[in-house]
Coordinates of C-alpha atoms in Angstrom, one line a residue:
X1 CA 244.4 38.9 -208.9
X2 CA 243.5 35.7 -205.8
X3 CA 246.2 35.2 -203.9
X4 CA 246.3 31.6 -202.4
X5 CA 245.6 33.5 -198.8
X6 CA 242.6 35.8 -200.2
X7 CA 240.9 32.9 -201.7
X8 CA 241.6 30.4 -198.3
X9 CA 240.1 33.6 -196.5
X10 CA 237.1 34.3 -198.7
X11 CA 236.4 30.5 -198.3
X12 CA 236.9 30.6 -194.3
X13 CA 234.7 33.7 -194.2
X14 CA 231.6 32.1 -196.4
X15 CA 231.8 28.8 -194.8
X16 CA 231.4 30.7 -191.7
X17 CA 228.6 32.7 -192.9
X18 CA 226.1 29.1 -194.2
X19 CA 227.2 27.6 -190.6
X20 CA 226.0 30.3 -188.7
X21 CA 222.6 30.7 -190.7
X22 CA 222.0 26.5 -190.6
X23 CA 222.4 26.9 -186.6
X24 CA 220.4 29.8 -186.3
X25 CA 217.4 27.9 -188.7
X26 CA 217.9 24.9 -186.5
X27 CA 217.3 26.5 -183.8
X28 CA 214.1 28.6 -184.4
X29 CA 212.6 25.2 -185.6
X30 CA 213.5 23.5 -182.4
X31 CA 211.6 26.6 -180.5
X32 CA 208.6 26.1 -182.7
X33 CA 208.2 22.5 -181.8
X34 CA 208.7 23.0 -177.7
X35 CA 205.8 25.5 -178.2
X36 CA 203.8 23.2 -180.3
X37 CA 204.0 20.4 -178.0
X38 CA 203.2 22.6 -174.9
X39 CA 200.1 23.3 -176.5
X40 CA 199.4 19.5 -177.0
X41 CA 200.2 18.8 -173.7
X42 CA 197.9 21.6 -172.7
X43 CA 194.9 20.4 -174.3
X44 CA 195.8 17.1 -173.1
X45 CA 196.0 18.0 -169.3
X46 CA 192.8 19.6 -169.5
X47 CA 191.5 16.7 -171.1
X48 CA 192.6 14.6 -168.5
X49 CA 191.0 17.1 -165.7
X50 CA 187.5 16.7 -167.4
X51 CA 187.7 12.7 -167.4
X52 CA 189.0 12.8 -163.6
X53 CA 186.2 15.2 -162.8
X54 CA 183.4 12.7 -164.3
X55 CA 184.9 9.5 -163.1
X56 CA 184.5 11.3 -159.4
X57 CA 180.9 12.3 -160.2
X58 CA 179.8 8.7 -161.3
X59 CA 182.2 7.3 -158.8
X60 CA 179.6 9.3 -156.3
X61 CA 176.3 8.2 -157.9
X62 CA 177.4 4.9 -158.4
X63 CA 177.8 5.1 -154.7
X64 CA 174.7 6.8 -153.9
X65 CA 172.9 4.0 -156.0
X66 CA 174.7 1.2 -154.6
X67 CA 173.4 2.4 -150.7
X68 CA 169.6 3.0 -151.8
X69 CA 169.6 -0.8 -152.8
X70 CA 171.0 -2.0 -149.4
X71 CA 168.2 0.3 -147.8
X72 CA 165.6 -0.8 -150.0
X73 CA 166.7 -4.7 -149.2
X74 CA 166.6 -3.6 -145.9
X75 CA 163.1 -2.1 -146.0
X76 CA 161.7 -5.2 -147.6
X77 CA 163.0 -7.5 -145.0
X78 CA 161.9 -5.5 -142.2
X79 CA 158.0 -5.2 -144.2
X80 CA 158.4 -9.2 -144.7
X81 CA 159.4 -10.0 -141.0
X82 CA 155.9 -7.9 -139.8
X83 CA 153.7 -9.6 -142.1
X84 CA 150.3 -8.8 -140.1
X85 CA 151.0 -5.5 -140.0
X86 CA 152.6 -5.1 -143.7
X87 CA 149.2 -6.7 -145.3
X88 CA 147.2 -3.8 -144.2
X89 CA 145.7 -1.2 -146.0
X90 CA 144.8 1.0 -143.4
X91 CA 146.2 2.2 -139.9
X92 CA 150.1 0.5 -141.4
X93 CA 153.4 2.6 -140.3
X94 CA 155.4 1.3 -143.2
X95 CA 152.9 3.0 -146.2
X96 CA 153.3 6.9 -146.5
X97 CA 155.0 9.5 -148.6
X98 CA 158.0 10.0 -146.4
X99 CA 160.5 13.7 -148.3
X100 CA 162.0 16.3 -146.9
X101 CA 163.5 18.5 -149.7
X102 CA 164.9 21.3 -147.9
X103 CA 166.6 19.1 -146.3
X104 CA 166.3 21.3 -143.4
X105 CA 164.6 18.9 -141.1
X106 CA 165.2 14.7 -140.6
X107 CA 163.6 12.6 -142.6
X108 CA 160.7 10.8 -140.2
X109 CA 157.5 9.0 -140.0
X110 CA 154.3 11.0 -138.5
X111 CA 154.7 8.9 -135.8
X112 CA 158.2 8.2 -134.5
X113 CA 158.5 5.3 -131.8
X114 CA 162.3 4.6 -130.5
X115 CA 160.2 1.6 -128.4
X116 CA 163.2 -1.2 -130.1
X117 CA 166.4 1.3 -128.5
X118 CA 168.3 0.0 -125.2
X119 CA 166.1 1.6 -122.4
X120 CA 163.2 2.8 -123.9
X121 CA 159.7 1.4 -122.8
X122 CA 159.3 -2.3 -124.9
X123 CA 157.0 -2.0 -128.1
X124 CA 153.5 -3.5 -126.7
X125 CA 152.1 -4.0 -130.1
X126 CA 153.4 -5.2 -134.0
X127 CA 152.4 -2.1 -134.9
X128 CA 154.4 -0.5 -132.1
X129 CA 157.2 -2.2 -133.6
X130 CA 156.7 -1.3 -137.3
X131 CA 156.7 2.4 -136.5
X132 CA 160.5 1.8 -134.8
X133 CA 161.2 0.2 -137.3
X134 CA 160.6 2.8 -139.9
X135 CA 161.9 5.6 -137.6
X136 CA 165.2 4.3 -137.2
X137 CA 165.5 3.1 -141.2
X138 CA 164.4 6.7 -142.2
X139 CA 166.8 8.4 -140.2
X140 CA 169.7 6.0 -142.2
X141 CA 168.1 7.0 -144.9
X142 CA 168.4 10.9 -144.4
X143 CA 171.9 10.2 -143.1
X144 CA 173.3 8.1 -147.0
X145 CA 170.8 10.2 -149.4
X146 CA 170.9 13.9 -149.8
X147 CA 167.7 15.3 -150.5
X148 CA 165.9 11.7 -149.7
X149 CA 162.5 10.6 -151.0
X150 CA 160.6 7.3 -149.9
X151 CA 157.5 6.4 -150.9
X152 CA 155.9 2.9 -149.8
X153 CA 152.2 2.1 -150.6
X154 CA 150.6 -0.7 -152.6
X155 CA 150.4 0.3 -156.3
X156 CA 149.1 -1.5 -159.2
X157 CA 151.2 0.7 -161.9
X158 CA 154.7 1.5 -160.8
X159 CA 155.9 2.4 -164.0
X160 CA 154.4 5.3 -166.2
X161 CA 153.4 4.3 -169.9
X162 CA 156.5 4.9 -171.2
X163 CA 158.0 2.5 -168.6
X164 CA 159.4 5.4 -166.4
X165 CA 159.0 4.9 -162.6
X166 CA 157.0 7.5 -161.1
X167 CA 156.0 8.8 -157.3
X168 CA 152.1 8.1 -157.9
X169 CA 150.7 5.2 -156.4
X170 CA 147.3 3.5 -158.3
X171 CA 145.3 1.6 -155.5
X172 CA 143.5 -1.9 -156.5
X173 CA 142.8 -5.2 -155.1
X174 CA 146.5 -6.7 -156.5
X175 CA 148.3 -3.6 -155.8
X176 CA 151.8 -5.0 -154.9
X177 CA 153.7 -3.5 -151.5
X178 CA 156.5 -0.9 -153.2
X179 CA 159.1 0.8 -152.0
X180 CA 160.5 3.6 -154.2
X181 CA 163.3 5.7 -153.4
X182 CA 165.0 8.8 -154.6
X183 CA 167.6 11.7 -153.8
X184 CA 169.2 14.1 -154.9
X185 CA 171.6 13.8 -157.8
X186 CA 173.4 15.3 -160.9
X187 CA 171.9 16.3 -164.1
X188 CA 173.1 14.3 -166.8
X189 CA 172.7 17.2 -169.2
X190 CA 176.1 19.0 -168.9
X191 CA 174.2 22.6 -170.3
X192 CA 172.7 23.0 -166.9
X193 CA 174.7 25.2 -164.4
X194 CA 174.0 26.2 -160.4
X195 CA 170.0 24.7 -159.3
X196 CA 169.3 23.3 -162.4
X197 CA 172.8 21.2 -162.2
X198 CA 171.0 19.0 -159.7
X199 CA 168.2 16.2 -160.0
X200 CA 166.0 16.7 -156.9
X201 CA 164.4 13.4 -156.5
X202 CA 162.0 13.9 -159.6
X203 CA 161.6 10.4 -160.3
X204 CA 162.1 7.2 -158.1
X205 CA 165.9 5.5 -158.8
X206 CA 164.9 2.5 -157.0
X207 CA 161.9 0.4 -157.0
X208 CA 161.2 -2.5 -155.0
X209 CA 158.1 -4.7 -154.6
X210 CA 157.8 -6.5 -151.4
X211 CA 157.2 -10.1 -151.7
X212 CA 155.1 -12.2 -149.1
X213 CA 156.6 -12.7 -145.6
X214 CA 155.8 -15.6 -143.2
X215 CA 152.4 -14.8 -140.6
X216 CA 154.5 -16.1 -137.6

C-alpha cells in the first residue's frame, strides 16, 4: 500500500532521474557542435591562408609587370631622342640580345660607356652616348627584374603564329625597332614544385615597338 510520502518520494526521485538525463543529452550535443564548428573554422582559416598567399604572389607580378613597362617607355624614349644612331642597322649600341640567367653577373652591354656620369670623360660621339645610355638602363633593369631578358632589334614578326611573343627577331626592309623584355616569374600551373615553380624568361612579357624620333 502508497503512502502519500512514498508516492511524493517516488515522484521526487524519477523527476530527478529525466532532469539529470535531459542535461546530460544537452550537453553532449553542445560538445558536438563546438567541435563541428572548429572544424569549419579550420577549413575556413586555411582557406583564407591560400587566398592571402595568391593575392601576395599577383600582388608581386603585378608589380614586376607594372616596372618593365616604365623601363620599356623608358627605352623607347631614349631610342627616339638618338634618332641617327637608332635608324641603323649595323655598328647600333641599343640592338642586341642583352640576359644573364644565372643571374650571377650584371646585366650589360658588350660595350659599357659611363661617358654621361658626373666626372667621367664627355661622350665625343651619338654613339658614345647611346652606349651610356644603354649601360646605365640595363643596370636598372637587372636591379627591378630578377632573372632579366632584353632583346632590341628590328623584327618584322614579333608575334609567333599563334599570336605568342617570342625572343626571335625576322630581319626585313620594314622590320620595326622592338624592345622585348622578360624575367623571371611564377608558373601559373600550381602542379609545379621547386625549379619548375618558376618562369625563367621563356617568352617576352613586354613588347614594345619604337616609333620614329625627331633627326635633331
Amino acid at each position: 500500500m502508497y503512502t502519500p510520502a512514498s508516492i511524493c518520494s517516488r515522484v521526487r526521485a524519477r523527476y530527478a532521474a529525466t532532469h539529470q538525463g535531459l542535461l546530460s543529452a544537452e550537453a553532449g550535443f553542445s560538445l558536438v557542435e563546438v567541435l563541428v564548428s572548429i572544424v569549419v573554422l579550420s577549413f575556413g582559416l586555411l582557406g583564407m591562408v591560400g587566398m592571402q598567399a595568391a593575392a601576395i604572389k599577383a600582388n608581386r607580378e603585378a608589380r614586376l609587370q607594372s616596372s618593365a613597362v616604365v623601363l620599356a617607355r623608358e627605352a623607347a624614349e631614349m631610342i627616339r631622342g638618338n634618332k641617327n644612331v637608332a635608324v641603323l642597322t649595323t655598328a647600333n649600341p641599343y640592338l642586341g640580345d642583352f640576359q644573364n640567367p644565372s643571374g650571377s653577373t650584371p646585366l650589360q652591354p658588350a660595350t659599357r660607356s659611363y661617358c654621361l656620369n658626373v666626372g667621367s670623360a664627355a661622350c665625343n660621339t651619338t654613339s658614345d652616348v647611346a652606349s651610356a645610355q644603354l649601360t646605365e638602363w640595363l643596370a636598372r633593369v637587372d636591379a627591378e627584374l630578377p632573372g632579366a631578358r632584353v632583346t632590341i632589334c628590328f623584327d618584322t614578326a614579333p608575334y609567333d603564329a599563334s599570336g605568342i611573343p617570342q625572343w626571335n627577331c625576322t630581319a626585313g626592309t620594314d622590320g620595326v625597332l622592338v624592345i622585348k623584355m622578360g624575367w623571371t616569374r611564377g608558373s601559373t600551373n600550381r602542379a609545379q614544385t621547386g625549379a619548375n615553380a618558376f618562369e625563367r624568361a621563356t617568352i617576352p612579357s613586354v613588347v614594345l615597338p619604337v616609333t620614329p624620333g625627331n633627326t635633331a
